[in-house]
Structure formats: structure tokens, C-alpha cells
Amino acid sequence: MYEFTHGPLQTQSVLEDPLVLVGLAGLLLVVITVWQMIEIVDAYDRAALTVFGEYRKLLKPGLNIVPPFVSRIYTFDMRTQTLDVPQQEAITRDNSPVTADAVVYIRVMNAKRAFLEVDDYQRAVSNLAQTTLRAVIGDMELDDTLSRREMINERIRTELDEPTDEWGIRVESVEVREVTPSAGVKGAMEEQTSAERRRRAMILEAQGERRSAVEKAEGDKQSNIIRAQGEKQSQILESQGDAISTVLRARSAESMGERAVIDKGMETLAEIGQGESTTFVLPQELSSLVGRYGKHLSGSDVKGNGAELDSLEFDEETRELIGLDDIADIIGEIDEQAEMDVEAMEEQARAIKEGQDVGMEAENPITMSGSDDESEPDADAE
């Protein structure tokens, strides 16, 4: 039996014992073996297992037991991954140099094929995207590369689909971030844009001036039309006033009756009697009225006390002579023509308001026709 004593000498003696060394080595070997046998795979990963360099299987997420010391594990991330495509220089179909870069989004769909079919799938996809980007831009014109980004993205994705599918990789999308022309091309494009803006400004200015001229001419035209309408209505009203004045004078003469005519005739006779001539020529109308006056002196036109002689109505012959029966017809024609003119003026005003062209037609003036021929008594003294 061993006697254990405290101290460095006792510890050294224990370590020099072969059995203790063998036991410690075996324990260490067991720990390392267990560590090599246990493989933990994350939930978003898949792991390819090889034993002695031979592919065995894909390890699922969780705890996996593998042969120790002879196994190797290759992990693949199954999530969507982003690959930056470095900036590429290309020449468009119309010989314009441009630079472009892009972003490619990929996802591992089959970890076994990604392990067996391609060395480094990320580098492979990146290099393929670079060459495809240069090819697509070289097949397009400069204007298309600057304005049709979606078409470029779709073409690159379509070109990458077939080779990456054999690797178990799916290209989810491609986004071209920037397409930059060379400095000379950029300067020419800026000059072209400035010229286009100046051209549009000149066109807008010319259109504004033309619109202003049209509006001014339209305003002058409507002003002239309104002024002409006012003058025409003024003339119509003036003519109507003259006609009504004439009619009122005729009615006033009618209201005077025979008494006024006889009084006027008697005054004329008194003036004639004061002359030296002894022979007088009287108009037939005046002599007829005087005869009638004498005939009916004691009739119904004289009051009982004989103080005043009332006026009588004109007979048919006198009314026809001075045209009193035509007064109503004259007033009716004036009113009808004035009403027609007002309706025509309202239609023209509506047409002017709607912006239509209204021709200035000469209106027929109002004509007054009447038989107002008054015969003044002629007195010739001999």
C-alpha cells in the first residue's frame, strides 16, 4: 500500500506512476471522442457529412451523432443571402462607356448539390453575375440602360437561373444599383437636357403670347358688338320716341274737336276781314265746319243757358282727312317691331356670352306711315 504524504515529493511520485498516466490518458481520450461524435446544427443550416472523404448524408438541425475522428462537416446557410456584384465597366451598343454595379439575392435550395456540384457557390454566382451584367448592358443602348432598370434586372436574373439551378441555388432577384455614363457623355447629356428645357420654355412663352392675343382680340370683338348693340338700341328707342310723339300730337289734335278748328278758323277770318280786300277765298273744309257750326248752334252742343259751346267729335270725312283712324295701327306696328328687336337682341347677347360669332346685320329702321297730311287753310286776298 501507498502512503500518501503531503508535499512536492509525494505529487511527483504519483505522476511518475505508469498506471496513473494511463488512466489520465484514457480519460482524456474518452472526452475527445465524445466531443468528436457530437455535432450540433443550427435551425437555419444544413450540414453535409463525409466519412473518410465520402459523402454520407445531410445533417438536420439539432443534435447529431457522427463517427469521431474520421468525419468532416460542411455547413450551408439556407437563408436568403446577399451578394454584392463589384462595379463593372461596359460599353453599350451605341459605343457609350458606362459603369454599373448590382446586388444579387440567392438562396440554397439543395445543400447536397451545392456541396457536390460547385466549389464555392457564392463566388461562382458573383462571377457569373458580373459577366452577365456586362453582357446585358453591352446589348442595350445608353438611353435604355439609364431608363429601363427593370428590364436589365429581369434579363440578368433569367441568365443566372439556368446555371445556378444545377448548383442547387436559386436567384431570387437582381437589382442594378447604379449605371453611370462617362464624364464626357454625362456633359453631353446635361447640354441636351438644358437645350430641351430652353425649347420647352420658348414654346410655352409663344403659346402664352398667342393666347393673350386671342383673348385680347376676343375682348375687342365683344366690346365692339356690345357697343354696336347699344347704338342700335339707342336708335330704336329714339325712333320709337319720335313715333310716339307724333301719335300723341295727333291724339291731342283729335281731342281738340271741331270747336278748336272752328275757333282757329274764326281767328283767321277776323284777320282776313281787317284787310282792304273785299273778296275772300275760304277752304272748303273751313266753310263746311262753319256751316255745321251755324246749323247746330241751337242744337245739342249748346247748353240751355247758351253760355258755352262744347266740342264735338270729328265726322268720318274729317277723321279720314287727318288720318286719326290709322293711329292705333301705327302704335301696334311700333310695339310689335320693338318686341321683335328686343328678342333678337337677347338672342345675340346669349350667342356673345357663349363665345359664338355674331354677324352685324343691318336692321330695318322703323318707318312711320300715316296720313297726317294737314291742310292749312289758304287765304288769298284779292
mmCIF file of C-alpha atoms in Angstrom:
data_model
loop_
_atom_site.group_PDB
_atom_site.id
_atom_site.type_symbol
_atom_site.label_atom_id
_atom_site.label_comp_id
_atom_site.label_asym_id
_atom_site.label_seq_id
_atom_site.Cartn_x
_atom_site.Cartn_y
_atom_site.Cartn_z
ATOM 1 C CA MET A 1 0.000 0.000 0.000
ATOM 2 C CA TYR A 2 0.988 3.529 -0.733
ATOM 3 C CA GLU A 3 1.299 6.063 1.917
ATOM 4 C CA PHE A 4 0.274 9.498 0.823
ATOM 5 C CA THR A 5 2.119 12.356 2.343
ATOM 6 C CA HIS A 6 1.785 15.970 1.689
ATOM 7 C CA GLY A 7 4.429 17.748 -0.299
ATOM 8 C CA PRO A 8 6.007 18.128 -3.726
ATOM 9 C CA LEU A 9 7.859 14.897 -3.473
ATOM 10 C CA GLN A 10 4.662 12.884 -2.994
ATOM 11 C CA THR A 11 2.940 14.574 -6.056
ATOM 12 C CA GLN A 12 5.928 13.910 -8.249
ATOM 13 C CA SER A 13 5.968 10.293 -7.247
ATOM 14 C CA VAL A 14 2.290 9.891 -8.185
ATOM 15 C CA LEU A 15 2.780 11.417 -11.642
ATOM 16 C CA GLU A 16 5.689 9.117 -12.296
ATOM 17 C CA ASP A 17 3.500 6.102 -11.664
ATOM 18 C CA PRO A 18 2.633 4.457 -15.098
ATOM 19 C CA LEU A 19 -0.848 3.390 -14.088
ATOM 20 C CA VAL A 20 -1.884 6.911 -13.209
ATOM 21 C CA LEU A 21 -0.609 8.215 -16.510
ATOM 22 C CA VAL A 22 -2.517 5.575 -18.445
ATOM 23 C CA GLY A 23 -5.702 6.380 -16.593
ATOM 24 C CA LEU A 24 -5.413 10.100 -17.283
ATOM 25 C CA ALA A 25 -4.706 9.464 -20.965
ATOM 26 C CA GLY A 26 -7.732 7.187 -21.267
ATOM 27 C CA LEU A 27 -9.995 9.756 -19.648
ATOM 28 C CA LEU A 28 -8.758 12.458 -21.980
ATOM 29 C CA LEU A 29 -9.310 10.192 -24.964
ATOM 30 C CA VAL A 30 -12.864 9.487 -23.927
ATOM 31 C CA VAL A 31 -13.642 13.202 -23.600
ATOM 32 C CA ILE A 32 -12.178 13.987 -27.018
ATOM 33 C CA THR A 33 -14.033 11.066 -28.607
ATOM 34 C CA VAL A 34 -17.353 12.200 -27.197
ATOM 35 C CA TRP A 35 -16.646 15.738 -28.386
ATOM 36 C CA GLN A 36 -15.936 14.465 -31.898
ATOM 37 C CA MET A 37 -19.055 12.331 -32.017
ATOM 38 C CA ILE A 38 -21.494 15.142 -31.161
ATOM 39 C CA GLU A 39 -22.389 17.676 -33.893
ATOM 40 C CA ILE A 40 -24.962 20.435 -33.303
ATOM 41 C CA VAL A 41 -26.582 22.024 -36.391
ATOM 42 C CA ASP A 42 -28.446 25.346 -36.199
ATOM 43 C CA ALA A 43 -32.069 25.627 -37.279
ATOM 44 C CA TYR A 44 -31.291 27.679 -40.423
ATOM 45 C CA ASP A 45 -28.354 25.475 -41.519
ATOM 46 C CA ARG A 46 -27.823 22.176 -43.257
ATOM 47 C CA ALA A 47 -24.563 20.196 -42.851
ATOM 48 C CA ALA A 48 -23.010 17.775 -45.318
ATOM 49 C CA LEU A 49 -21.302 14.794 -43.599
ATOM 50 C CA THR A 50 -18.305 12.978 -45.117
ATOM 51 C CA VAL A 51 -16.599 9.942 -43.618
ATOM 52 C CA PHE A 52 -13.118 9.184 -44.906
ATOM 53 C CA GLY A 53 -13.853 11.746 -47.657
ATOM 54 C CA GLU A 54 -17.032 10.007 -48.780
ATOM 55 C CA TYR A 55 -20.357 11.862 -48.743
ATOM 56 C CA ARG A 56 -22.751 10.220 -46.384
ATOM 57 C CA LYS A 57 -25.745 12.467 -45.696
ATOM 58 C CA LEU A 58 -27.092 15.898 -44.720
ATOM 59 C CA LEU A 59 -27.342 16.541 -41.017
ATOM 60 C CA LYS A 60 -30.617 18.085 -39.871
ATOM 61 C CA PRO A 61 -30.880 20.885 -37.318
ATOM 62 C CA GLY A 62 -30.323 19.721 -33.739
ATOM 63 C CA LEU A 63 -28.017 17.176 -32.093
ATOM 64 C CA ASN A 64 -26.372 14.657 -34.441
ATOM 65 C CA ILE A 65 -24.009 11.718 -33.716
ATOM 66 C CA VAL A 66 -21.213 11.253 -36.234
ATOM 67 C CA PRO A 67 -18.251 8.925 -36.421
ATOM 68 C CA PRO A 68 -15.423 10.524 -34.477
ATOM 69 C CA PHE A 69 -12.043 11.460 -35.904
ATOM 70 C CA VAL A 70 -12.906 10.374 -39.482
ATOM 71 C CA SER A 71 -15.852 12.714 -40.170
ATOM 72 C CA ARG A 72 -15.899 16.199 -41.664
ATOM 73 C CA ILE A 73 -18.819 18.637 -41.608
ATOM 74 C CA TYR A 74 -19.614 21.313 -44.292
ATOM 75 C CA THR A 75 -22.308 23.770 -43.213
ATOM 76 C CA PHE A 76 -24.651 25.602 -45.631
ATOM 77 C CA ASP A 77 -26.832 28.565 -44.682
ATOM 78 C CA MET A 78 -30.369 28.023 -46.034
ATOM 79 C CA ARG A 79 -31.459 31.636 -45.618
ATOM 80 C CA THR A 80 -31.518 34.256 -48.373
ATOM 81 C CA GLN A 81 -28.038 35.634 -48.895
ATOM 82 C CA THR A 82 -26.893 38.913 -50.428
ATOM 83 C CA LEU A 83 -24.022 39.084 -52.877
ATOM 84 C CA ASP A 84 -22.521 42.406 -53.932
ATOM 85 C CA VAL A 85 -21.518 42.493 -57.589
ATOM 86 C CA PRO A 86 -18.452 44.753 -57.911
ATOM 87 C CA GLN A 87 -18.611 47.771 -60.215
ATOM 88 C CA GLN A 88 -18.249 46.731 -63.835
ATOM 89 C CA GLU A 89 -17.206 48.746 -66.881
ATOM 90 C CA ALA A 90 -19.103 48.052 -70.084
ATOM 91 C CA ILE A 91 -19.716 49.614 -73.499
ATOM 92 C CA THR A 92 -23.269 49.947 -74.737
ATOM 93 C CA ARG A 93 -24.433 49.048 -78.220
ATOM 94 C CA ASP A 94 -24.117 52.684 -79.311
ATOM 95 C CA ASN A 95 -20.466 52.768 -78.103
ATOM 96 C CA SER A 96 -21.030 54.716 -74.871
ATOM 97 C CA PRO A 97 -18.869 53.639 -71.909
ATOM 98 C CA VAL A 98 -20.719 53.155 -68.626
ATOM 99 C CA THR A 99 -20.047 51.643 -65.210
ATOM 100 C CA ALA A 100 -22.624 49.604 -63.282
ATOM 101 C CA ASP A 101 -22.926 47.590 -60.106
ATOM 102 C CA ALA A 102 -25.659 45.341 -58.739
ATOM 103 C CA VAL A 103 -26.887 43.239 -55.823
ATOM 104 C CA VAL A 104 -27.880 39.579 -56.210
ATOM 105 C CA TYR A 105 -30.143 37.775 -53.742
ATOM 106 C CA ILE A 106 -29.645 33.984 -53.691
ATOM 107 C CA ARG A 107 -30.852 31.052 -51.610
ATOM 108 C CA VAL A 108 -29.555 27.485 -51.243
ATOM 109 C CA MET A 109 -32.359 25.124 -52.218
ATOM 110 C CA ASN A 110 -30.385 21.850 -52.331
ATOM 111 C CA ALA A 111 -27.403 21.687 -49.962
ATOM 112 C CA LYS A 112 -26.193 18.344 -51.400
ATOM 113 C CA ARG A 113 -25.892 19.753 -54.944
ATOM 114 C CA ALA A 114 -24.369 22.985 -53.625
ATOM 115 C CA PHE A 115 -21.750 20.789 -51.906
ATOM 116 C CA LEU A 116 -21.076 18.344 -54.732
ATOM 117 C CA GLU A 117 -21.597 20.430 -57.902
ATOM 118 C CA VAL A 118 -19.725 23.665 -57.175
ATOM 119 C CA ASP A 119 -16.622 24.528 -55.167
ATOM 120 C CA ASP A 120 -17.748 27.885 -53.709
ATOM 121 C CA TYR A 121 -21.268 28.722 -54.740
ATOM 122 C CA GLN A 122 -21.139 32.341 -53.531
ATOM 123 C CA ARG A 123 -18.024 33.181 -55.534
ATOM 124 C CA ALA A 124 -19.376 31.277 -58.533
ATOM 125 C CA VAL A 125 -22.669 33.198 -58.505
ATOM 126 C CA SER A 126 -20.846 36.519 -58.053
ATOM 127 C CA ASN A 127 -18.513 35.922 -61.028
ATOM 128 C CA LEU A 128 -21.398 34.771 -63.201
ATOM 129 C CA ALA A 129 -23.416 37.877 -62.277
ATOM 130 C CA GLN A 130 -20.504 40.141 -63.253
ATOM 131 C CA THR A 131 -20.148 38.678 -66.729
ATOM 132 C CA THR A 132 -23.913 38.635 -67.256
ATOM 133 C CA LEU A 133 -24.205 42.296 -66.218
ATOM 134 C CA ARG A 134 -21.571 43.360 -68.764
ATOM 135 C CA ALA A 135 -23.231 41.281 -71.496
ATOM 136 C CA VAL A 136 -26.717 42.682 -70.877
ATOM 137 C CA ILE A 137 -25.530 46.316 -70.826
ATOM 138 C CA GLY A 138 -23.458 45.763 -73.961
ATOM 139 C CA ASP A 139 -26.580 44.587 -75.787
ATOM 140 C CA MET A 140 -28.562 47.770 -74.975
ATOM 141 C CA GLU A 141 -28.420 51.427 -75.937
ATOM 142 C CA LEU A 142 -27.350 54.123 -73.495
ATOM 143 C CA ASP A 143 -30.841 55.579 -73.065
ATOM 144 C CA ASP A 144 -32.234 52.112 -72.306
ATOM 145 C CA THR A 145 -29.573 51.391 -69.693
ATOM 146 C CA LEU A 146 -30.472 54.605 -67.894
ATOM 147 C CA SER A 147 -34.249 54.297 -68.055
ATOM 148 C CA ARG A 148 -35.084 50.580 -68.221
ATOM 149 C CA ARG A 149 -33.635 49.209 -64.999
ATOM 150 C CA GLU A 150 -36.396 46.659 -64.536
ATOM 151 C CA MET A 151 -35.669 45.073 -67.900
ATOM 152 C CA ILE A 152 -31.950 44.818 -67.032
ATOM 153 C CA ASN A 153 -32.778 43.182 -63.692
ATOM 154 C CA GLU A 154 -35.085 40.653 -65.304
ATOM 155 C CA ARG A 155 -32.622 39.742 -68.035
ATOM 156 C CA ILE A 156 -29.772 39.181 -65.557
ATOM 157 C CA ARG A 157 -31.969 37.027 -63.326
ATOM 158 C CA THR A 158 -33.101 34.961 -66.325
ATOM 159 C CA GLU A 159 -29.495 34.460 -67.465
ATOM 160 C CA LEU A 160 -28.454 33.311 -63.972
ATOM 161 C CA ASP A 161 -31.343 30.892 -63.454
ATOM 162 C CA GLU A 162 -30.171 28.010 -65.637
ATOM 163 C CA PRO A 163 -26.556 27.540 -64.414
ATOM 164 C CA THR A 164 -27.359 28.218 -60.758
ATOM 165 C CA ASP A 165 -30.206 25.707 -60.817
ATOM 166 C CA GLU A 166 -27.653 22.948 -61.470
ATOM 167 C CA TRP A 167 -25.798 24.070 -58.344
ATOM 168 C CA GLY A 168 -28.898 23.882 -56.171
ATOM 169 C CA ILE A 169 -29.010 27.687 -55.902
ATOM 170 C CA ARG A 170 -31.998 29.862 -56.716
ATOM 171 C CA VAL A 171 -31.521 33.507 -57.746
ATOM 172 C CA GLU A 172 -34.446 35.283 -56.121
ATOM 173 C CA SER A 173 -33.833 38.751 -57.551
ATOM 174 C CA VAL A 174 -31.235 41.058 -59.083
ATOM 175 C CA GLU A 175 -31.137 44.802 -58.513
ATOM 176 C CA VAL A 176 -28.894 47.108 -60.547
ATOM 177 C CA ARG A 177 -27.964 49.872 -58.130
ATOM 178 C CA GLU A 178 -26.347 52.437 -60.413
ATOM 179 C CA VAL A 179 -25.480 52.933 -64.073
ATOM 180 C CA THR A 180 -23.068 55.822 -64.564
ATOM 181 C CA PRO A 181 -22.021 57.148 -68.003
ATOM 182 C CA SER A 182 -18.546 58.533 -68.575
ATOM 183 C CA ALA A 183 -17.761 62.179 -67.831
ATOM 184 C CA GLY A 184 -17.925 63.245 -71.496
ATOM 185 C CA VAL A 185 -21.231 61.501 -72.093
ATOM 186 C CA LYS A 186 -22.635 62.978 -68.901
ATOM 187 C CA GLY A 187 -21.681 66.517 -70.017
ATOM 188 C CA ALA A 188 -23.305 65.990 -73.420
ATOM 189 C CA MET A 189 -26.463 64.712 -71.722
ATOM 190 C CA GLU A 190 -26.583 67.770 -69.474
ATOM 191 C CA GLU A 191 -26.276 70.082 -72.502
ATOM 192 C CA GLN A 192 -29.034 68.150 -74.257
ATOM 193 C CA THR A 193 -31.280 68.447 -71.215
ATOM 194 C CA SER A 194 -30.624 72.195 -70.969
ATOM 195 C CA ALA A 195 -31.421 72.673 -74.648
ATOM 196 C CA GLU A 196 -34.638 70.696 -74.279
ATOM 197 C CA ARG A 197 -35.712 72.811 -71.320
ATOM 198 C CA ARG A 198 -34.975 76.043 -73.215
ATOM 199 C CA ARG A 199 -37.015 74.754 -76.156
ATOM 200 C CA ARG A 200 -39.971 73.957 -73.892
ATOM 201 C CA ALA A 201 -39.705 77.376 -72.247
ATOM 202 C CA MET A 202 -39.796 79.107 -75.649
ATOM 203 C CA ILE A 203 -42.781 77.028 -76.714
ATOM 204 C CA LEU A 204 -44.667 77.861 -73.522
ATOM 205 C CA GLU A 205 -43.852 81.563 -73.909
ATOM 206 C CA ALA A 206 -45.062 81.566 -77.536
ATOM 207 C CA GLN A 207 -48.243 79.764 -76.545
ATOM 208 C CA GLY A 208 -48.833 82.302 -73.782
ATOM 209 C CA GLU A 209 -48.403 85.244 -76.154
ATOM 210 C CA ARG A 210 -50.716 83.663 -78.700
ATOM 211 C CA ARG A 211 -53.323 83.008 -76.038
ATOM 212 C CA SER A 212 -53.046 86.570 -74.813
ATOM 213 C CA ALA A 213 -53.507 87.935 -78.335
ATOM 214 C CA VAL A 214 -56.533 85.707 -78.898
ATOM 215 C CA GLU A 215 -58.099 86.795 -75.609
ATOM 216 C CA LYS A 216 -57.461 90.457 -76.399
ATOM 217 C CA ALA A 217 -58.960 90.140 -79.888
ATOM 218 C CA GLU A 218 -61.966 88.311 -78.465
ATOM 219 C CA GLY A 219 -62.436 91.039 -75.868
ATOM 220 C CA ASP A 220 -62.225 93.789 -78.514
ATOM 221 C CA LYS A 221 -64.702 91.935 -80.669
ATOM 222 C CA GLN A 222 -67.225 91.521 -77.863
ATOM 223 C CA SER A 223 -66.739 95.160 -76.878
ATOM 224 C CA ASN A 224 -67.475 96.290 -80.442
ATOM 225 C CA ILE A 225 -70.523 94.047 -80.601
ATOM 226 C CA ILE A 226 -71.887 95.377 -77.318
ATOM 227 C CA ARG A 227 -71.205 98.981 -78.394
ATOM 228 C CA ALA A 228 -72.991 98.381 -81.718
ATOM 229 C CA GLN A 229 -75.912 96.780 -79.904
ATOM 230 C CA GLY A 230 -76.140 99.815 -77.627
ATOM 231 C CA GLU A 231 -76.096 102.224 -80.542
ATOM 232 C CA LYS A 232 -78.730 100.188 -82.361
ATOM 233 C CA GLN A 233 -80.995 100.078 -79.330
ATOM 234 C CA SER A 234 -80.500 103.814 -78.824
ATOM 235 C CA GLN A 235 -81.569 104.480 -82.405
ATOM 236 C CA ILE A 236 -84.571 102.193 -81.972
ATOM 237 C CA LEU A 237 -85.625 103.964 -78.793
ATOM 238 C CA GLU A 238 -85.155 107.371 -80.429
ATOM 239 C CA SER A 239 -87.262 106.308 -83.414
ATOM 240 C CA GLN A 240 -89.924 104.922 -81.081
ATOM 241 C CA GLY A 241 -89.894 108.215 -79.156
ATOM 242 C CA ASP A 242 -90.395 110.218 -82.352
ATOM 243 C CA ALA A 243 -93.217 107.929 -83.441
ATOM 244 C CA ILE A 244 -94.953 108.101 -80.077
ATOM 245 C CA SER A 245 -94.560 111.888 -80.043
ATOM 246 C CA THR A 246 -96.191 112.107 -83.441
ATOM 247 C CA VAL A 247 -99.046 109.888 -82.315
ATOM 248 C CA LEU A 248 -99.556 111.936 -79.153
ATOM 249 C CA ARG A 249 -99.657 115.154 -81.183
ATOM 250 C CA ALA A 250 -102.249 113.559 -83.439
ATOM 251 C CA ARG A 251 -104.322 112.457 -80.450
ATOM 252 C CA SER A 252 -104.064 115.939 -78.970
ATOM 253 C CA ALA A 253 -105.368 117.379 -82.194
ATOM 254 C CA GLU A 254 -108.219 114.864 -82.108
ATOM 255 C CA SER A 255 -109.118 115.832 -78.553
ATOM 256 C CA MET A 256 -109.493 119.470 -79.552
ATOM 257 C CA GLY A 257 -112.547 118.543 -81.609
ATOM 258 C CA GLU A 258 -114.349 120.713 -84.044
ATOM 259 C CA ARG A 259 -114.558 123.660 -81.600
ATOM 260 C CA ALA A 260 -110.801 124.176 -81.725
ATOM 261 C CA VAL A 261 -110.764 124.025 -85.530
ATOM 262 C CA ILE A 262 -113.660 126.477 -85.767
ATOM 263 C CA ASP A 263 -112.052 128.866 -83.283
ATOM 264 C CA LYS A 264 -108.861 128.791 -85.310
ATOM 265 C CA GLY A 265 -110.825 129.359 -88.464
ATOM 266 C CA MET A 266 -112.734 132.280 -86.957
ATOM 267 C CA GLU A 267 -109.493 133.924 -85.878
ATOM 268 C CA THR A 268 -108.226 133.524 -89.406
ATOM 269 C CA LEU A 269 -111.409 135.079 -90.783
ATOM 270 C CA ALA A 270 -111.053 138.021 -88.377
ATOM 271 C CA GLU A 271 -107.548 138.611 -89.623
ATOM 272 C CA ILE A 272 -108.728 138.407 -93.235
ATOM 273 C CA GLY A 273 -111.606 140.836 -92.558
ATOM 274 C CA GLN A 274 -109.215 143.503 -91.375
ATOM 275 C CA GLY A 275 -107.628 143.633 -94.782
ATOM 276 C CA GLU A 276 -108.545 146.039 -97.587
ATOM 277 C CA SER A 277 -109.697 143.331 -99.975
ATOM 278 C CA THR A 278 -113.382 142.731 -100.455
ATOM 279 C CA THR A 279 -113.095 139.274 -101.999
ATOM 280 C CA PHE A 280 -112.103 136.227 -99.862
ATOM 281 C CA VAL A 281 -111.396 132.617 -100.820
ATOM 282 C CA LEU A 282 -112.148 130.167 -97.995
ATOM 283 C CA PRO A 283 -111.124 126.480 -97.919
ATOM 284 C CA GLN A 284 -113.916 124.000 -98.347
ATOM 285 C CA GLU A 285 -113.177 122.321 -95.042
ATOM 286 C CA LEU A 286 -113.419 125.597 -93.098
ATOM 287 C CA SER A 287 -116.657 126.662 -94.786
ATOM 288 C CA SER A 288 -118.134 123.247 -94.135
ATOM 289 C CA LEU A 289 -117.235 123.442 -90.452
ATOM 290 C CA VAL A 290 -118.620 126.982 -90.157
ATOM 291 C CA GLY A 291 -121.849 125.875 -91.811
ATOM 292 C CA ARG A 292 -122.176 122.979 -89.471
ATOM 293 C CA TYR A 293 -121.437 125.278 -86.554
ATOM 294 C CA GLY A 294 -124.225 127.591 -87.583
ATOM 295 C CA LYS A 295 -126.583 124.715 -88.274
ATOM 296 C CA HIS A 296 -126.170 123.172 -84.865
ATOM 297 C CA LEU A 297 -125.749 126.402 -82.932
ATOM 298 C CA SER A 298 -129.011 125.795 -81.108
ATOM 299 C CA GLY A 299 -128.581 122.017 -81.039
ATOM 300 C CA SER A 300 -127.125 119.600 -78.537
ATOM 301 C CA ASP A 301 -123.707 121.286 -78.430
ATOM 302 C CA VAL A 302 -125.138 124.425 -76.802
ATOM 303 C CA LYS A 303 -126.147 124.455 -73.186
ATOM 304 C CA GLY A 304 -129.545 125.626 -72.129
ATOM 305 C CA ASN A 305 -128.272 128.966 -70.847
ATOM 306 C CA GLY A 306 -126.210 129.452 -74.032
ATOM 307 C CA ALA A 307 -123.105 130.215 -72.002
ATOM 308 C CA GLU A 308 -120.634 127.697 -73.568
ATOM 309 C CA LEU A 309 -120.252 125.712 -76.796
ATOM 310 C CA ASP A 310 -118.969 122.112 -76.237
ATOM 311 C CA SER A 311 -116.650 120.294 -78.591
ATOM 312 C CA LEU A 312 -117.973 117.623 -80.966
ATOM 313 C CA GLU A 313 -116.272 114.559 -82.408
ATOM 314 C CA PHE A 314 -114.835 114.675 -85.923
ATOM 315 C CA ASP A 315 -117.008 113.189 -88.630
ATOM 316 C CA GLU A 316 -115.782 110.303 -90.813
ATOM 317 C CA GLU A 317 -114.656 112.605 -93.604
ATOM 318 C CA THR A 318 -112.504 114.762 -91.285
ATOM 319 C CA ARG A 319 -111.056 111.764 -89.414
ATOM 320 C CA GLU A 320 -110.043 110.187 -92.710
ATOM 321 C CA LEU A 321 -108.595 113.536 -93.870
ATOM 322 C CA ILE A 322 -106.255 113.942 -90.872
ATOM 323 C CA GLY A 323 -105.567 110.154 -90.539
ATOM 324 C CA LEU A 324 -106.837 109.670 -86.995
ATOM 325 C CA ASP A 325 -108.061 106.121 -87.672
ATOM 326 C CA ASP A 326 -104.500 104.963 -88.506
ATOM 327 C CA ILE A 327 -103.053 105.934 -85.096
ATOM 328 C CA ALA A 328 -103.871 102.582 -83.417
ATOM 329 C CA ASP A 329 -102.339 100.637 -86.327
ATOM 330 C CA ILE A 330 -99.192 102.789 -86.151
ATOM 331 C CA ILE A 331 -98.794 102.191 -82.398
ATOM 332 C CA GLY A 332 -99.341 98.427 -82.865
ATOM 333 C CA GLU A 333 -96.652 98.245 -85.565
ATOM 334 C CA ILE A 334 -94.216 100.155 -83.334
ATOM 335 C CA ASP A 335 -94.836 97.861 -80.364
ATOM 336 C CA GLU A 336 -94.553 94.668 -82.487
ATOM 337 C CA GLN A 337 -91.302 95.775 -84.137
ATOM 338 C CA ALA A 338 -89.817 96.877 -80.781
ATOM 339 C CA GLU A 339 -90.712 93.465 -79.277
ATOM 340 C CA MET A 340 -89.081 91.631 -82.207
ATOM 341 C CA ASP A 341 -85.945 93.754 -81.900
ATOM 342 C CA VAL A 342 -85.679 93.043 -78.148
ATOM 343 C CA GLU A 343 -85.939 89.281 -78.750
ATOM 344 C CA ALA A 344 -83.285 89.453 -81.463
ATOM 345 C CA MET A 345 -81.009 91.448 -79.140
ATOM 346 C CA GLU A 346 -81.466 88.839 -76.357
ATOM 347 C CA GLU A 347 -80.531 86.014 -78.772
ATOM 348 C CA GLN A 348 -77.424 87.908 -79.883
ATOM 349 C CA ALA A 349 -76.455 88.572 -76.240
ATOM 350 C CA ARG A 350 -76.721 84.836 -75.455
ATOM 351 C CA ALA A 351 -74.612 83.995 -78.502
ATOM 352 C CA ILE A 352 -71.951 86.523 -77.412
ATOM 353 C CA LYS A 353 -71.894 85.027 -73.902
ATOM 354 C CA GLU A 354 -71.380 81.516 -75.357
ATOM 355 C CA GLY A 355 -68.432 82.779 -77.469
ATOM 356 C CA GLN A 356 -70.121 82.410 -80.893
ATOM 357 C CA ASP A 357 -69.554 84.818 -83.775
ATOM 358 C CA VAL A 358 -72.454 87.174 -84.290
ATOM 359 C CA GLY A 359 -72.735 88.900 -87.626
ATOM 360 C CA MET A 360 -73.656 92.564 -87.512
ATOM 361 C CA GLU A 361 -76.624 92.749 -89.799
ATOM 362 C CA ALA A 362 -78.259 95.973 -90.699
ATOM 363 C CA GLU A 363 -81.609 96.348 -89.100
ATOM 364 C CA ASN A 364 -84.540 97.856 -90.967
ATOM 365 C CA PRO A 365 -85.331 101.179 -89.366
ATOM 366 C CA ILE A 366 -88.741 101.799 -88.015
ATOM 367 C CA THR A 367 -90.807 103.578 -90.603
ATOM 368 C CA MET A 368 -93.762 105.600 -89.641
ATOM 369 C CA SER A 369 -96.512 105.775 -92.175
ATOM 370 C CA GLY A 370 -99.548 107.766 -91.564
ATOM 371 C CA SER A 371 -101.896 110.065 -93.266
ATOM 372 C CA ASP A 372 -101.167 113.099 -91.160
ATOM 373 C CA ASP A 373 -101.483 115.451 -94.024
ATOM 374 C CA GLU A 374 -102.963 118.535 -92.557
ATOM 375 C CA SER A 375 -104.235 121.095 -94.919
ATOM 376 C CA GLU A 376 -103.651 124.568 -93.749
ATOM 377 C CA PRO A 377 -106.302 126.954 -94.914
ATOM 378 C CA ASP A 378 -105.067 129.188 -97.615
ATOM 379 C CA ALA A 379 -106.427 132.661 -97.664
ATOM 380 C CA ASP A 380 -105.738 134.644 -100.773
ATOM 381 C CA ALA A 381 -106.911 138.174 -100.620
ATOM 382 C CA GLU A 382 -107.582 139.859 -103.831
#
